[in-house]
GROMACS .gro file of C-alpha atoms in nm:
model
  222
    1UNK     CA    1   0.000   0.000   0.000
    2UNK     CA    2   0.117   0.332  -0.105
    3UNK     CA    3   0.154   0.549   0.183
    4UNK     CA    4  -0.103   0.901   0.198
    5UNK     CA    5   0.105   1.229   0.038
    6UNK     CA    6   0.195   1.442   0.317
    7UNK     CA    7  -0.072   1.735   0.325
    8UNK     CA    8   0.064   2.100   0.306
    9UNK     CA    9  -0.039   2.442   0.384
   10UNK     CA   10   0.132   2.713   0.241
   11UNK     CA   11   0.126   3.087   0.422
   12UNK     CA   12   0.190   3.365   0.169
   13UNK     CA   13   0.187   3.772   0.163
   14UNK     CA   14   0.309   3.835  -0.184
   15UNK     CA   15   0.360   3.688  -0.526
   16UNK     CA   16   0.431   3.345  -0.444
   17UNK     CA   17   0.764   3.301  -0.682
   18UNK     CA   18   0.855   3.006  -0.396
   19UNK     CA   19   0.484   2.887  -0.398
   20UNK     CA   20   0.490   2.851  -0.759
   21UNK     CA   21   0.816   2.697  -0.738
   22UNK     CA   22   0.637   2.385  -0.496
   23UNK     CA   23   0.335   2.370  -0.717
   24UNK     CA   24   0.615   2.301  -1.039
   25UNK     CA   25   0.706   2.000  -0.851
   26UNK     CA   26   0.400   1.906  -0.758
   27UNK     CA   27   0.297   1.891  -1.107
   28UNK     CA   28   0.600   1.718  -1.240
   29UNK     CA   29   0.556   1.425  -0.967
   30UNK     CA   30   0.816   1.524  -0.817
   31UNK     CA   31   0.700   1.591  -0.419
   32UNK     CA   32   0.597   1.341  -0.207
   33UNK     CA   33   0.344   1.616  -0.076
   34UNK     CA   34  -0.002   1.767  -0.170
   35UNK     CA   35  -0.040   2.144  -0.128
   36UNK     CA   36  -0.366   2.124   0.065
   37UNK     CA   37  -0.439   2.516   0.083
   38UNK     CA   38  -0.244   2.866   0.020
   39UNK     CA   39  -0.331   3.088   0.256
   40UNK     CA   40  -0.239   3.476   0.222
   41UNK     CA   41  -0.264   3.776   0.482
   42UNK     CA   42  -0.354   4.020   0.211
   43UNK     CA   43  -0.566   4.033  -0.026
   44UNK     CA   44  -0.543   4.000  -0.406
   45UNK     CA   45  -0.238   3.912  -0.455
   46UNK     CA   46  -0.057   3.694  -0.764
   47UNK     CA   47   0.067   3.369  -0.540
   48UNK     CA   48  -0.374   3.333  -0.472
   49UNK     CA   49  -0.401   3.342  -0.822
   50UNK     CA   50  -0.078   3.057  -0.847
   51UNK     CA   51  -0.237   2.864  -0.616
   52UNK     CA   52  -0.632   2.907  -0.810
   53UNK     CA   53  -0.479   2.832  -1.154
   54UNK     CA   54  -0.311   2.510  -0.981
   55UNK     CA   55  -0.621   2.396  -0.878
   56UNK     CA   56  -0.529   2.459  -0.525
   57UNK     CA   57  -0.814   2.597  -0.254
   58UNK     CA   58  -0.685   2.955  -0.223
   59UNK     CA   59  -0.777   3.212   0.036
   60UNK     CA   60  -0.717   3.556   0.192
   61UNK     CA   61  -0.722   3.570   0.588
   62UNK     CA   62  -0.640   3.937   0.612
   63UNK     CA   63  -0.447   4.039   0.917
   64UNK     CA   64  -0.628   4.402   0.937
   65UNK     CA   65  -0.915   4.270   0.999
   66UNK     CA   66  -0.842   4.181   1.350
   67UNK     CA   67  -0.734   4.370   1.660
   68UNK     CA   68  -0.438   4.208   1.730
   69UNK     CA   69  -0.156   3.954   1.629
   70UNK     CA   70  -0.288   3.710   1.910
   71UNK     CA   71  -0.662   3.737   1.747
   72UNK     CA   72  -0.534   3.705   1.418
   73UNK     CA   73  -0.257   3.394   1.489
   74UNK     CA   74  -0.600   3.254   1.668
   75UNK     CA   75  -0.817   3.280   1.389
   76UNK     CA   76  -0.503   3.198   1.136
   77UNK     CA   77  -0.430   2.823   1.357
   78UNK     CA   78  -0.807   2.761   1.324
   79UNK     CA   79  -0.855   2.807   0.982
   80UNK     CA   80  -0.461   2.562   0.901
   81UNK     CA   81  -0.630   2.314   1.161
   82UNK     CA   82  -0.916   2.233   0.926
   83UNK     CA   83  -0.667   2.097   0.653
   84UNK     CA   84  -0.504   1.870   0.922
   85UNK     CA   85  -0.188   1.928   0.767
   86UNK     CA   86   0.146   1.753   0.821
   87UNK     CA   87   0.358   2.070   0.727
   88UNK     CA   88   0.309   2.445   0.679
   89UNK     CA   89   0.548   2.614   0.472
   90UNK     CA   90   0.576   2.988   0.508
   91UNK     CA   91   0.689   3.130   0.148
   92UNK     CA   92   0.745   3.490   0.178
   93UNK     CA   93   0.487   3.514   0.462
   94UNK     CA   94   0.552   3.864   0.614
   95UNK     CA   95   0.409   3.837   0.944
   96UNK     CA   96   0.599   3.796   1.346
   97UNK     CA   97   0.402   3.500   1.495
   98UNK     CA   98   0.291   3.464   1.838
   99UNK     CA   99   0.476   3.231   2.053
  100UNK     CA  100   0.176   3.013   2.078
  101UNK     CA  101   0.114   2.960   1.726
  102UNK     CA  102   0.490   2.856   1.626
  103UNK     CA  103   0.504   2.653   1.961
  104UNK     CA  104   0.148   2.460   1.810
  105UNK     CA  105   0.355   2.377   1.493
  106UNK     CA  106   0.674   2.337   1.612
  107UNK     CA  107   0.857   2.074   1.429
  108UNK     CA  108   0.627   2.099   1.144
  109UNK     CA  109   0.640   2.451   1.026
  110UNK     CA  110   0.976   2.551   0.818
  111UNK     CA  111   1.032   2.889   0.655
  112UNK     CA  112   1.288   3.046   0.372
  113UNK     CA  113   1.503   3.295   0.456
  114UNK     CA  114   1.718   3.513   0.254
  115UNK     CA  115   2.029   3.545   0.396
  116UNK     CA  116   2.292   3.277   0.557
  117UNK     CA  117   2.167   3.273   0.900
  118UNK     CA  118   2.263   3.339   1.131
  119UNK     CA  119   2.402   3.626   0.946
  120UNK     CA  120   2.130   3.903   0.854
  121UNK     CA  121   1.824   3.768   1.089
  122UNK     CA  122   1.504   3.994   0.985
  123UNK     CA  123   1.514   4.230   0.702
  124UNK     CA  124   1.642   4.388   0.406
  125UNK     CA  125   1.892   4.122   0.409
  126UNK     CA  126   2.053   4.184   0.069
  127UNK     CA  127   2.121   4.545   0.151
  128UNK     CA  128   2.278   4.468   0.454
  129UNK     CA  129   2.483   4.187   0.335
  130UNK     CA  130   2.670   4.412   0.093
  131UNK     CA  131   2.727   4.678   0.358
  132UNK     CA  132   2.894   4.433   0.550
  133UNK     CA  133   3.122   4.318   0.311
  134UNK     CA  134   3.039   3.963   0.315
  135UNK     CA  135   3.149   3.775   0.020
  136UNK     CA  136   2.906   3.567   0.004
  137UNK     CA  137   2.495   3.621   0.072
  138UNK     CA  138   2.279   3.325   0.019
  139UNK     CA  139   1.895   3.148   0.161
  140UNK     CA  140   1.795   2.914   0.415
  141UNK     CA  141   1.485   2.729   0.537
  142UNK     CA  142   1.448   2.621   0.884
  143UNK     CA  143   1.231   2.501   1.154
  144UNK     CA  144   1.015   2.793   1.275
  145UNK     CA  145   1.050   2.848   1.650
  146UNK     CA  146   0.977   3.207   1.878
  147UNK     CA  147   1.249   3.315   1.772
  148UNK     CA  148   1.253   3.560   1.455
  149UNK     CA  149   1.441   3.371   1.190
  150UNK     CA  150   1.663   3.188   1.471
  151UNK     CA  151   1.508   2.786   1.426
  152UNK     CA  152   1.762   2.509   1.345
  153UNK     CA  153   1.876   2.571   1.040
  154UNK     CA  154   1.812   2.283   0.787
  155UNK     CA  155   1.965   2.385   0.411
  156UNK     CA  156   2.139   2.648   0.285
  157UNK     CA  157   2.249   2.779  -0.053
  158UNK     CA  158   2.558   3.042  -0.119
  159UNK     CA  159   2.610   3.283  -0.396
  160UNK     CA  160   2.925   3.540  -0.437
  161UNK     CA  161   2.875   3.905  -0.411
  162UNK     CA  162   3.016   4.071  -0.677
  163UNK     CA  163   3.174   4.412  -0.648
  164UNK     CA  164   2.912   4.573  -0.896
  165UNK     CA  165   2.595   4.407  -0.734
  166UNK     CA  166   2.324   4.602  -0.596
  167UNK     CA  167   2.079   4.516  -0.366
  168UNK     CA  168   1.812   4.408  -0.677
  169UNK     CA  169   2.086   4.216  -0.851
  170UNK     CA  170   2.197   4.008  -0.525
  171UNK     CA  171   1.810   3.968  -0.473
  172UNK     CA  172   1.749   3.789  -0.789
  173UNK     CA  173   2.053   3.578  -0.742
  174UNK     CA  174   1.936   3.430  -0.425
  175UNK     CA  175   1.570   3.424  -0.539
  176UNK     CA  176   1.700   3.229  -0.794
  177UNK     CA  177   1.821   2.964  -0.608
  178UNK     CA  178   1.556   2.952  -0.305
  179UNK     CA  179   1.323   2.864  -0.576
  180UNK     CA  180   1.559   2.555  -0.659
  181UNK     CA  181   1.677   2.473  -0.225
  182UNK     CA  182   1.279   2.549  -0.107
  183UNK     CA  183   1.123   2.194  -0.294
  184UNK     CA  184   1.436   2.007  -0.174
  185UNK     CA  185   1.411   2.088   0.176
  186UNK     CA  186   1.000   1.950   0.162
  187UNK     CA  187   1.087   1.680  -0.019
  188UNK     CA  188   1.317   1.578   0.307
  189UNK     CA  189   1.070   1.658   0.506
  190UNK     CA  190   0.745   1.461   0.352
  191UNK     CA  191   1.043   1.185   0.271
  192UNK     CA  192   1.036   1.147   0.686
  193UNK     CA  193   1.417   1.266   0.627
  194UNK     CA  194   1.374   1.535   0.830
  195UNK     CA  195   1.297   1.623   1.181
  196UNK     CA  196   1.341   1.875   1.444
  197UNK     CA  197   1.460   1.747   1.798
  198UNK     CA  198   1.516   1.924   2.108
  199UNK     CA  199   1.835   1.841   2.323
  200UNK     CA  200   1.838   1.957   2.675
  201UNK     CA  201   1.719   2.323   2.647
  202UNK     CA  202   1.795   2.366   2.268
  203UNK     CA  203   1.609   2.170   1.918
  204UNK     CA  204   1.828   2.087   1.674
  205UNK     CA  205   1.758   1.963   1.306
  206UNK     CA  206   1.803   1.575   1.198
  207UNK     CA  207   1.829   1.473   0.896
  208UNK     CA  208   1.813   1.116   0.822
  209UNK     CA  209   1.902   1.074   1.219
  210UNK     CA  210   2.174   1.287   1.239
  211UNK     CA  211   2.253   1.638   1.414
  212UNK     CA  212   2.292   1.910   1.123
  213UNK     CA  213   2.557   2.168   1.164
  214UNK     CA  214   2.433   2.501   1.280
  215UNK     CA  215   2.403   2.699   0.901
  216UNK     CA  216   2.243   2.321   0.776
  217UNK     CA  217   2.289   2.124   0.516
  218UNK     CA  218   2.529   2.328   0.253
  219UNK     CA  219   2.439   2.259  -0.107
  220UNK     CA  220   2.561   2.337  -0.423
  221UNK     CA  221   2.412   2.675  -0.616
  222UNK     CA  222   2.243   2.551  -0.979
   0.00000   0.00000   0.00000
């Protein structure tokens, strides 16, 4: 017997490049997951219309519409919960959750970030990269925990800065690559490759059993 597809919810606030980026794999047969739902904070905007043309059930939960971030991360667990799903994905979801709703996910929520944390937590990460100096700027997706962009790290891809990129250049070379690490990283995880585990006071990724350095998995730029 085949075992069920993992079932995933994707969170959203913009155009969904990384969303349309799972639903290409999806459609080649190449996830061993089934993008449930695509959920978005605001309104009208092109990854809904991804997700619709997919034949995924899209919707808008918007975030102004409530008094506060508890109400709203209240409201936003509810409406996830009815999907039952084995992973959320957060692709380009611009929103600081509440303790309580990363803590009712934990382990199964993973998000993309651009930068190579640790470096660059939070944002305009590209910017702030080539003030630095760094030579290299990059992505990674990781377990989501209370901490803003600080969860076990679980892949990571590099790219050189070049001494005539900008902040839009550097942008699209990272996007550019997130959209090739993002499907890799929930592949592991519907694969049962991947799991977060907590040792003593601290979680720590595992992938295929064992302890993941603390920038992830490293892997090769397409």
């Amino acid at each position: 017997m085949n075992k069920p597809k993992a079932r995933i919810v994707v969170l959203i606030s913009g155009s969904g490049s990384n969303l349309q980026a799972m639903i290409d794999c999806q459609q080649a047969n190449a996830l061993s997951g089934e993008i449930v739902a695509v959920i978005s904070n605001r309104p009208a905007v092109k990854g809904l219309e991804r997700a619709d043309a997919a034949g995924i059930e899209a919707l808008c939960l918007d975030h102004k519409g409530f008094a506060d971030r508890e109400a709203f991360d209240q409201a936003l667990q509810a409406k996830i919960d009815e999907y039952q799903p084995d992973l959320v994905v957060l692709a380009g979801f611009m929103r600081i959750l509440t303790p309580a709703f990363t803590e009712h996910y934990l382990g199964r929520m993973i998000n993309i970030h651009p930068s190579l944390l640790p470096k660059h937590q939070g944002l305009n990460t590209h910017q702030r990269a080539i003030d630095a100096g760094d030579a290299q700027h990059g992505a990674t997706v990781h377990f989501v925990t209370a901490e803003l962009d600080g969860g076990p790290a679980i892949v990571q891809v590099a790219v050189d800065i070049e001494a005539d990129d900008t902040p839009e250049s550097l942008a699209k070379k990272v996007q550019y690559q997130e959209h090739y690490m993002f499907p890799i990283a929930v592949q592991w995880f519907c694969e049962g490759r991947l799991r977060l585990h907590k040792e003593n006071k601290n979680h720590v990724s595992l992938f295929d059993g064992e302890p993941l350095p603390i920038s992830g998995r490293l892997i090769k730029a397409r």
